[in-house]
GROMACS .gro file of C-alpha atoms in nm:
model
  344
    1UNK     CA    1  -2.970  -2.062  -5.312
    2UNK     CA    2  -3.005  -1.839  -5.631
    3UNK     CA    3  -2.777  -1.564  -5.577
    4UNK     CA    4  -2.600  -1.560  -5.931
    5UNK     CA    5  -2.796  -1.399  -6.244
    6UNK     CA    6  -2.534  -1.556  -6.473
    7UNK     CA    7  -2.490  -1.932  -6.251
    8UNK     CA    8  -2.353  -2.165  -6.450
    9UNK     CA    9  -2.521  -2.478  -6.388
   10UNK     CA   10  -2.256  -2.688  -6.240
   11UNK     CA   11  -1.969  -2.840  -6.408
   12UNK     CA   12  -2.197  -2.867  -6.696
   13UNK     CA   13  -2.194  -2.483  -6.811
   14UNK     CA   14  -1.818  -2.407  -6.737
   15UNK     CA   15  -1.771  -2.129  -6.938
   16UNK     CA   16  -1.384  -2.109  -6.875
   17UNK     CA   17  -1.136  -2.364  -6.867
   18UNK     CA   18  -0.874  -2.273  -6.683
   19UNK     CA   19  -0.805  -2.537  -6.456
   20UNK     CA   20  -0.745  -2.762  -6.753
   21UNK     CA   21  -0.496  -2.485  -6.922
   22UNK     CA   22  -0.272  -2.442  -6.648
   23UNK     CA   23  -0.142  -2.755  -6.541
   24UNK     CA   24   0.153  -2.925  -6.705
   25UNK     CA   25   0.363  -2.604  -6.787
   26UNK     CA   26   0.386  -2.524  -6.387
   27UNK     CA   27   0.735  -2.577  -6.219
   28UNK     CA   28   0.604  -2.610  -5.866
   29UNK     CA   29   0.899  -2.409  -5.739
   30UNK     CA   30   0.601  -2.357  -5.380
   31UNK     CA   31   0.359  -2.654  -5.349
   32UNK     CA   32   0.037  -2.635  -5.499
   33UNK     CA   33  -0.264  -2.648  -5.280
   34UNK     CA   34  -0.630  -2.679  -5.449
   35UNK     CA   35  -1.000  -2.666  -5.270
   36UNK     CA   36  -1.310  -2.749  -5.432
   37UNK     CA   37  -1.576  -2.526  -5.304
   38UNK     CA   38  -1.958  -2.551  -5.365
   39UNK     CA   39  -2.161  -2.199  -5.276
   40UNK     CA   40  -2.351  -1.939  -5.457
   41UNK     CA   41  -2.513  -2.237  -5.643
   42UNK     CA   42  -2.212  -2.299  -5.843
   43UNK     CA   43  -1.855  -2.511  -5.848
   44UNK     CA   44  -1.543  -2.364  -5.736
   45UNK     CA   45  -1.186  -2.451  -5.738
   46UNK     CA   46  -0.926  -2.251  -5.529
   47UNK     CA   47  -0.551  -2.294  -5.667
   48UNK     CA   48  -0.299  -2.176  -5.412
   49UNK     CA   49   0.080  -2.182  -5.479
   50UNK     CA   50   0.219  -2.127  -5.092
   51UNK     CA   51   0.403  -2.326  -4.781
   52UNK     CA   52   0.106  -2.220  -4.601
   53UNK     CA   53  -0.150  -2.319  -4.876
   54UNK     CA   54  -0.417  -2.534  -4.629
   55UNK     CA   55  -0.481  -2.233  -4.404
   56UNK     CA   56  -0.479  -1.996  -4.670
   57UNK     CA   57  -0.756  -2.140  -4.833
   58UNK     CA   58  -0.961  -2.235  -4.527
   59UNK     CA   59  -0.953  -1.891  -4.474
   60UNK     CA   60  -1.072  -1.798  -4.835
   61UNK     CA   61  -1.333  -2.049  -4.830
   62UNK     CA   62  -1.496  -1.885  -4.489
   63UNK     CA   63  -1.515  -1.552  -4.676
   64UNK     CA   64  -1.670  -1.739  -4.943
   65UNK     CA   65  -1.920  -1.856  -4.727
   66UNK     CA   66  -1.986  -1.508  -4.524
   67UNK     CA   67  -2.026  -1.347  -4.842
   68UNK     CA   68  -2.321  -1.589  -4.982
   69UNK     CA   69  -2.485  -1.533  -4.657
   70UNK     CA   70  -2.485  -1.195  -4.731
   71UNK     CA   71  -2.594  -1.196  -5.092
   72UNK     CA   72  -2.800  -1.455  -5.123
   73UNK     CA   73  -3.149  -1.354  -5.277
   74UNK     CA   74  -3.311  -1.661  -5.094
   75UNK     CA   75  -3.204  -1.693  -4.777
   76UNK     CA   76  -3.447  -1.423  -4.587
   77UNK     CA   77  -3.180  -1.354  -4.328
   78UNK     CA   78  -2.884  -1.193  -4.575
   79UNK     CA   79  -2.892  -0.791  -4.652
   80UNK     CA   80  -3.018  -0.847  -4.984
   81UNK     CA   81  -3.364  -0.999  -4.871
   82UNK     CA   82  -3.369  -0.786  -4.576
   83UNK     CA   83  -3.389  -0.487  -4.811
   84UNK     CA   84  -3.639  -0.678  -5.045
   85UNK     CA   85  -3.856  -0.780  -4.806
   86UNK     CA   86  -3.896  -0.452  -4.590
   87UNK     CA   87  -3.770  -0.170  -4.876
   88UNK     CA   88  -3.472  -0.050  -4.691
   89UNK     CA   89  -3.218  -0.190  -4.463
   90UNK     CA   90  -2.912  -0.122  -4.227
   91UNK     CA   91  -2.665  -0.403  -4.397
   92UNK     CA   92  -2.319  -0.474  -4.356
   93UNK     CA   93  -2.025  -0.234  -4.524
   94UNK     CA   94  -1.946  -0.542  -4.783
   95UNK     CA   95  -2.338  -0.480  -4.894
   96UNK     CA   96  -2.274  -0.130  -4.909
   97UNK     CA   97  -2.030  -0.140  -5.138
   98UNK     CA   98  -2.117  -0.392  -5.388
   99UNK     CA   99  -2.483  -0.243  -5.405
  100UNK     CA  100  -2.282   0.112  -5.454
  101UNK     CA  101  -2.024  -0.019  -5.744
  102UNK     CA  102  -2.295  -0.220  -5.914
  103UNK     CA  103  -2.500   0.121  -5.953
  104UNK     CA  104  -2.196   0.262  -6.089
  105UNK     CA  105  -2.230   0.034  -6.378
  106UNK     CA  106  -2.588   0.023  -6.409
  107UNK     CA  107  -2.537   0.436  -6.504
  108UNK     CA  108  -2.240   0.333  -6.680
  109UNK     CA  109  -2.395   0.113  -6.924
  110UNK     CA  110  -2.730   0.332  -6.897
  111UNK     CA  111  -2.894   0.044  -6.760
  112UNK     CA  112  -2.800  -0.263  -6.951
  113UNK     CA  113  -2.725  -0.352  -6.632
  114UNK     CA  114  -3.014  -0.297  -6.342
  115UNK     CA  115  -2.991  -0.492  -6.028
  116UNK     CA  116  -3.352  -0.484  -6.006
  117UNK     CA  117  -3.477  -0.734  -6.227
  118UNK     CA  118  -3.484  -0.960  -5.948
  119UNK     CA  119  -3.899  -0.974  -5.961
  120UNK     CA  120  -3.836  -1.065  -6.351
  121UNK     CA  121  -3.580  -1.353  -6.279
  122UNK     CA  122  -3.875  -1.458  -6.058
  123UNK     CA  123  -4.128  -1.453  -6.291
  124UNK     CA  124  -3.949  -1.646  -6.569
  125UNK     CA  125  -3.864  -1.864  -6.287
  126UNK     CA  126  -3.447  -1.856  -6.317
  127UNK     CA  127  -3.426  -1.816  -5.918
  128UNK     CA  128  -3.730  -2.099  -5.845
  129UNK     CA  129  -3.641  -2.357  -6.128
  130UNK     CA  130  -4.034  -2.311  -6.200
  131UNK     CA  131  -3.979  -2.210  -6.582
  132UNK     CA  132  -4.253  -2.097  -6.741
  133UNK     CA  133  -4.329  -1.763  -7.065
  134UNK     CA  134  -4.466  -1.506  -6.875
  135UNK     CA  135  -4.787  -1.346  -7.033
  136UNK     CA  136  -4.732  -1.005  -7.168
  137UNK     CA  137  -4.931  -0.790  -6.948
  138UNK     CA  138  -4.713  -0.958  -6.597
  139UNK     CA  139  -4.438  -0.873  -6.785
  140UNK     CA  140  -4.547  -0.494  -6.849
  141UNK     CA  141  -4.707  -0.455  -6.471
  142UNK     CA  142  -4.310  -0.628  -6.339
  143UNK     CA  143  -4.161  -0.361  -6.546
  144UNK     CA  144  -4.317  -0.062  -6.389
  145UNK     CA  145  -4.090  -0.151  -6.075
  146UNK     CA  146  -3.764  -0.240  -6.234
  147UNK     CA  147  -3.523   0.089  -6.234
  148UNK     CA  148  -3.212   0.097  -6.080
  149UNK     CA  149  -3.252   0.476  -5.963
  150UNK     CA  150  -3.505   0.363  -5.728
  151UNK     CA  151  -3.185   0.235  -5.567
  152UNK     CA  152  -3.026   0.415  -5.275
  153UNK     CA  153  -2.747   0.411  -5.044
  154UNK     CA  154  -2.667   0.623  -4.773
  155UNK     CA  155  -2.516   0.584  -4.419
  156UNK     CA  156  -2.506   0.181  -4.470
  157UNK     CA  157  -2.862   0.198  -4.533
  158UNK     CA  158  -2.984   0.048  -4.877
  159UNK     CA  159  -3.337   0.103  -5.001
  160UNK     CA  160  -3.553   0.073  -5.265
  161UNK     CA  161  -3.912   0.201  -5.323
  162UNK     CA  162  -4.181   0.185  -5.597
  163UNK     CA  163  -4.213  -0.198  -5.474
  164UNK     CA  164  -3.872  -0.304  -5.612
  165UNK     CA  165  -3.669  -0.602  -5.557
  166UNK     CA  166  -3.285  -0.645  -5.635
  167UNK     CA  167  -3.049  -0.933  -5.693
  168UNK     CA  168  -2.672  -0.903  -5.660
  169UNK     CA  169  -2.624  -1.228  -5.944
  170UNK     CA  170  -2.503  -1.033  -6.173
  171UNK     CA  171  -2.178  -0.888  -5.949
  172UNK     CA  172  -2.160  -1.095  -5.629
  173UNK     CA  173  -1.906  -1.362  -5.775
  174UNK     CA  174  -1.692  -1.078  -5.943
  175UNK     CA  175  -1.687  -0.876  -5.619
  176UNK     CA  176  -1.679  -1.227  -5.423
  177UNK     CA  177  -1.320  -1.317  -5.656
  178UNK     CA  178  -1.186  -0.946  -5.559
  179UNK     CA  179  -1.211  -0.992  -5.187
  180UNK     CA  180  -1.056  -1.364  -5.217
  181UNK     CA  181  -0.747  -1.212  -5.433
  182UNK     CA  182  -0.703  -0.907  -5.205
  183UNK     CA  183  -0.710  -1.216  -4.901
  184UNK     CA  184  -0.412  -1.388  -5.090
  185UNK     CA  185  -0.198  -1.081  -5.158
  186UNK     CA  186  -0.241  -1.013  -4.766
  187UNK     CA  187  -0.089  -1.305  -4.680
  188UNK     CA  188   0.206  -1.266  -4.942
  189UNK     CA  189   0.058  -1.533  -5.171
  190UNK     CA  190   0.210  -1.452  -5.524
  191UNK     CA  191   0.055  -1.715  -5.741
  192UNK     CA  192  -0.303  -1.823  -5.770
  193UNK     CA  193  -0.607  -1.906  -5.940
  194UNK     CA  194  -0.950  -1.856  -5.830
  195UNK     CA  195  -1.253  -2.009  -6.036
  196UNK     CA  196  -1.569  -1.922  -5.884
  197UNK     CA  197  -1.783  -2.138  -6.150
  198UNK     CA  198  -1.623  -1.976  -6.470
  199UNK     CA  199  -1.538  -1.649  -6.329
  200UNK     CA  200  -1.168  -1.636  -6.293
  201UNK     CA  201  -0.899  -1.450  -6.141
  202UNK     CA  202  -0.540  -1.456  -6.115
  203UNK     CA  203  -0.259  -1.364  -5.811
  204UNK     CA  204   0.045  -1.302  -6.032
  205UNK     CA  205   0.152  -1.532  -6.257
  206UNK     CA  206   0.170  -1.928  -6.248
  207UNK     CA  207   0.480  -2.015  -6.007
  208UNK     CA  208   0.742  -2.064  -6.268
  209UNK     CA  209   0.652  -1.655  -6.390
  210UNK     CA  210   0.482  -1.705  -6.689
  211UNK     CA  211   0.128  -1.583  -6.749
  212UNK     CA  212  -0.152  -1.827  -6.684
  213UNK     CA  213  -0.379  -1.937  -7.012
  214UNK     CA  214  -0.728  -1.920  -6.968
  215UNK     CA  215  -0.934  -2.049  -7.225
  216UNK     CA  216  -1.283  -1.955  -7.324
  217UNK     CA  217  -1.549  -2.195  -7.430
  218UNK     CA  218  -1.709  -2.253  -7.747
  219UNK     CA  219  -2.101  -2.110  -7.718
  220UNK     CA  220  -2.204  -2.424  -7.929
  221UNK     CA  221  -1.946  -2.747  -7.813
  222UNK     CA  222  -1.899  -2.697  -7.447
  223UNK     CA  223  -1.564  -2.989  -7.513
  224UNK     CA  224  -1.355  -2.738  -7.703
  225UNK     CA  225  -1.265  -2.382  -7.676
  226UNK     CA  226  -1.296  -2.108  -7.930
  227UNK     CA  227  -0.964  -1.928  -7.782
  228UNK     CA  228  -0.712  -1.910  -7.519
  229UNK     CA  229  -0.613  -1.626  -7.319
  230UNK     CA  230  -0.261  -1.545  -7.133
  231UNK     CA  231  -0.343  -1.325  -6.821
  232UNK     CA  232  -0.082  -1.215  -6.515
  233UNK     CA  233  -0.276  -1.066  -6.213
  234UNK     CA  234  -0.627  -1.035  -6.386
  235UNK     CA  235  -1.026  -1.121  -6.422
  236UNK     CA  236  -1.180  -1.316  -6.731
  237UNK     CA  237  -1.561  -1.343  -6.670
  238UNK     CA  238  -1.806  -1.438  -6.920
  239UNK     CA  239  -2.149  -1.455  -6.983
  240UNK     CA  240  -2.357  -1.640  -7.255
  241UNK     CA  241  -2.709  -1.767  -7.367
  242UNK     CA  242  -2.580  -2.111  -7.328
  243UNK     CA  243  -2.492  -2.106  -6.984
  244UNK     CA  244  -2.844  -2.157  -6.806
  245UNK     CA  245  -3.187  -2.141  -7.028
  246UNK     CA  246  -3.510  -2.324  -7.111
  247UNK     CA  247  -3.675  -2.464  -7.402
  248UNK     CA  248  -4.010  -2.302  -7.378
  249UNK     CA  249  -4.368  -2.456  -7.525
  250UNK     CA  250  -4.298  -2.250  -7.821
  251UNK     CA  251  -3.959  -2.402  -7.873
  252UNK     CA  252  -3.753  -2.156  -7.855
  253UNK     CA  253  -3.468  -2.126  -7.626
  254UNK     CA  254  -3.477  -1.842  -7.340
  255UNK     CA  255  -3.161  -1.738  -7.159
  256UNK     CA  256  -3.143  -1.672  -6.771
  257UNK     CA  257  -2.996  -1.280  -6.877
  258UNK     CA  258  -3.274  -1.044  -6.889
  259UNK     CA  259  -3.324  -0.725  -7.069
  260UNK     CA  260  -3.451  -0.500  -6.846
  261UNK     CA  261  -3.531  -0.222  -7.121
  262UNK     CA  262  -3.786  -0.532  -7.251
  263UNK     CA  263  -3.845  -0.798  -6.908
  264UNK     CA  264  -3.742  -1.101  -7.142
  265UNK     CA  265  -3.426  -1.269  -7.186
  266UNK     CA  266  -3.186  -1.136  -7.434
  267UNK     CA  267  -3.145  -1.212  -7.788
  268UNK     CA  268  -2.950  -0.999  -8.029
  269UNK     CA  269  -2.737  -1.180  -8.198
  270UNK     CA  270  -2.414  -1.230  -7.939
  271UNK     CA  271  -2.390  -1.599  -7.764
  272UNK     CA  272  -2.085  -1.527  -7.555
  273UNK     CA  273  -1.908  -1.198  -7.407
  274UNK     CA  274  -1.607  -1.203  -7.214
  275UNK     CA  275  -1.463  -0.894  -7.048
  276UNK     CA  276  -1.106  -0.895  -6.895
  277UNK     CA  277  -0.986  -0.637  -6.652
  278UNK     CA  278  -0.800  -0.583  -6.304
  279UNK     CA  279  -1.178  -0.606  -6.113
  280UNK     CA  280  -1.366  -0.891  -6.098
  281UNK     CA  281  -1.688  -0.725  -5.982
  282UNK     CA  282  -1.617  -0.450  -6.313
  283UNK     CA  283  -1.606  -0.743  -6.517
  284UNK     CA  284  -1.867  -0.914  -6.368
  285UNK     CA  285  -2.098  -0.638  -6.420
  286UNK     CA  286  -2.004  -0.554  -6.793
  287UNK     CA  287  -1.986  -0.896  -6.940
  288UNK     CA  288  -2.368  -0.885  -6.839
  289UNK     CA  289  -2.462  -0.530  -6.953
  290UNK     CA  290  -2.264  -0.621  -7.322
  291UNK     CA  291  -2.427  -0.903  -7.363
  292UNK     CA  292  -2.800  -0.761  -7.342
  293UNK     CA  293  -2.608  -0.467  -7.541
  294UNK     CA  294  -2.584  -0.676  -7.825
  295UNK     CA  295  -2.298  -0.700  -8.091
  296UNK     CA  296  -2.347  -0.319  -8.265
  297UNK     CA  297  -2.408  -0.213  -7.949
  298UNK     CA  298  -2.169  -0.360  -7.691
  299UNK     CA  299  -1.931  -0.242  -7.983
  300UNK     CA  300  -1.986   0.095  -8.015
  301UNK     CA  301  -1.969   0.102  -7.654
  302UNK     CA  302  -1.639  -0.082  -7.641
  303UNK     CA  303  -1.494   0.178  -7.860
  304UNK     CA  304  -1.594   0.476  -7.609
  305UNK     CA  305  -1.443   0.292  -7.328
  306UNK     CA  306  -1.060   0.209  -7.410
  307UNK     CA  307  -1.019   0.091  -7.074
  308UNK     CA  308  -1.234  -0.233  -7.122
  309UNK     CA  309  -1.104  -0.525  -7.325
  310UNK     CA  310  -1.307  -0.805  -7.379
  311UNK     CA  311  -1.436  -1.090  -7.669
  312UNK     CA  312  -1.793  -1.088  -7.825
  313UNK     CA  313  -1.874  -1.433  -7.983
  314UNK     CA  314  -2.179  -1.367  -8.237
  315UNK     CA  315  -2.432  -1.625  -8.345
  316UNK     CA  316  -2.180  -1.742  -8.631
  317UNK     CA  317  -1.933  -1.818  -8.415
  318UNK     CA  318  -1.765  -1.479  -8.486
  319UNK     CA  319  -1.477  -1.362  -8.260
  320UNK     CA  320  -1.451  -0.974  -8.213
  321UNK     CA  321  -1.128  -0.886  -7.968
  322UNK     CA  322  -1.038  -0.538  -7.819
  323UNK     CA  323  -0.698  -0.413  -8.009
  324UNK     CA  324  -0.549  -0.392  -7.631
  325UNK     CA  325  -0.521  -0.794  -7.592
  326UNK     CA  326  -0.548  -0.911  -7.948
  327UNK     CA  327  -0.201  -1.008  -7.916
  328UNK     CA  328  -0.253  -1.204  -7.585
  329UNK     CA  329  -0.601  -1.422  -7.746
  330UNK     CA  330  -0.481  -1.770  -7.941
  331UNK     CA  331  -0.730  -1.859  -8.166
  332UNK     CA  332  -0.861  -2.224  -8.168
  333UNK     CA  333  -0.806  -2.417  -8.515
  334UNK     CA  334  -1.151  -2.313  -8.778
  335UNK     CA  335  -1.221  -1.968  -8.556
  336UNK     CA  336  -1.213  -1.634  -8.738
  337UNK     CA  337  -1.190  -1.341  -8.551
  338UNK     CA  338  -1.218  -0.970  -8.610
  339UNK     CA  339  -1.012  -0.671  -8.426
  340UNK     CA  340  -1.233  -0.388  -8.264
  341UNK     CA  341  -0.926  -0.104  -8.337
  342UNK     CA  342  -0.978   0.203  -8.046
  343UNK     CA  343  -0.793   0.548  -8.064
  344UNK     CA  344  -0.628   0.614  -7.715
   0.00000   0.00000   0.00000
């Protein structure tokens, strides 16, 4: 199934290594119980520090699985093909409110995000494996239907006309790692870390009450990491053209993230962006938008919006970190970085 826009392509593409940061400093003061978890076409691990650990994440991985059924832009039975295939759609309230936060953010980031560039995905063949450089004139005719105001939702009904298609990718694991921590905290879990294929999120802090290190790769050497990150009770997602692409005929490389102002894949001079914040589906849906942003852009837009935090990695390897967790980032040996400074 090829429900994630940003999938990254096993164990290969991990774009975050937290599993390998947070092991040796832990006091297991509650035991440690750890799933490994294969849906929405990517690797995850489930870290759970709790007596009741085994049930806790049996239970996590059945919403796992309820939510790619779902989601899924492939299987014709989920809400999301339902919609696609027929142009509107009673779905479930789960639907509902991912399709409505994801809008949110498309207006937010006046459409750097669109959840409607499923038909482009297509073409370029990211959801069929079938790559291929689509000729300019499919390319113009696919971009006639992609908008994200031809989106509605009303009385758990989703449509979408002008011959539209949408695909969740870009927010279903964010939202996905939001209803999994929200699952922990109901059953008084207090430590945990969920890696839905390099989208993380933390319950708390690791069991001994320090803050869990995540680290974020380097665009260029998947072995090493260009920083580390100490989080408590947050969501590191990142996105990057490394993650799933093609060498095309021409030899260029073309990244699974799509522009939708343009219907090709983006290229503007960032490799990697990394958002943190308290939502996984916000961060989700930002570290694409930034990334098709572009470095001038993504920062100017950064410095509007105090509330994000995140790290842009340009194509010189180039760290720029939001002032509000500068002081939380360790940079790797050889990495320079630069501070985006925000008033408020």
């Amino acid at each position: 199934m090829n429900i994630n826009m940003k999938v990254r392509t096993a164990i290969l593409c991990m774009t975050i290594f937290a599993v390998a940061l947070t092991g040796c400093s832990i006091k297991k003061e509650k035991p440690e119980y750890k799933r490994d978890v294969f849906a929405m076409d990517t690797y995850m691990v489930l870290k759970v520090y709790d007596e009741n650990g085994e049930a806790i994440l049996e239970s996590a991985e059945a919403e796992i699985k309820r939510l790619e059924m779902l989601f899924s832009v492939t299987d014709e039975k989920s809400d999301i093909s339902r919609i696609n295939g027929s142009g509107s759609a009673q779905v479930s309230e789960d639907t509902v409110k991912l399709v409505s936060e994801a809008l949110v953010y498309c207006e937010k980031t006046d459409g750097a995000l669109d959840i409607t560039v499923y038909p482009l995905l297509r073409e370029w063949g990211f959801t069929t494996g079938k790559y291929q450089i689509p000729e300019d004139k499919d390319i113009t005719a696919l971009l006639e239907g992609v908008d994200y105001n031809n989106v509605t939702v009303e009385d758990g009904t989703v449509s979408i006309k002008n011959g539209g298609a949408m695909d969740l990718g870009a927010v279903a694991k964010g939202y996905t790692s939001d209803r999994i921590c929200s699952l922990l905290r109901e059953q008084s879990v207090s430590s945990a870390l969920i890696n839905l294929g390099g989208n993380v999120q933390a319950v708390g802090t690791k069991p001994d009450g320090s803050p869990w290190k995540v680290g974020i790769e380097d665009p260029k050497d998947n072995s090493r990491i260009v920083c580390s990150l100490k989080i408590e009770d947050k969501a590191v997602v990142t996105s990057g053209n490394y993650e799933r692409y093609f060498i095309g005929e021409d030899g260029r490389r073309y990244c699974h993230i799509i522009d939708p102002k343009t219907g090709r894949p983006a290229d503007n001079g960032l490799v990697s962006v990394t958002i943190v914040g308290e939502s996984g589906t916000a961060c989700d849906a930002l570290s694409t938008a930034l990334f098709v942003m572009g470095k001038e852009r993504a920062a100017e837009f950064l410095e509007k919006h105090t509330e994000i935090e995140a790290v842009l990695i340009d194509d010189d390897l180039r760290l720029y970190i939001t002032d509000g967790i500068s002081e939380n980032v360790e940079l790797s040996s050889g990495i320079e970085s630069t501070v985006i400074k925000r008033q408020g």
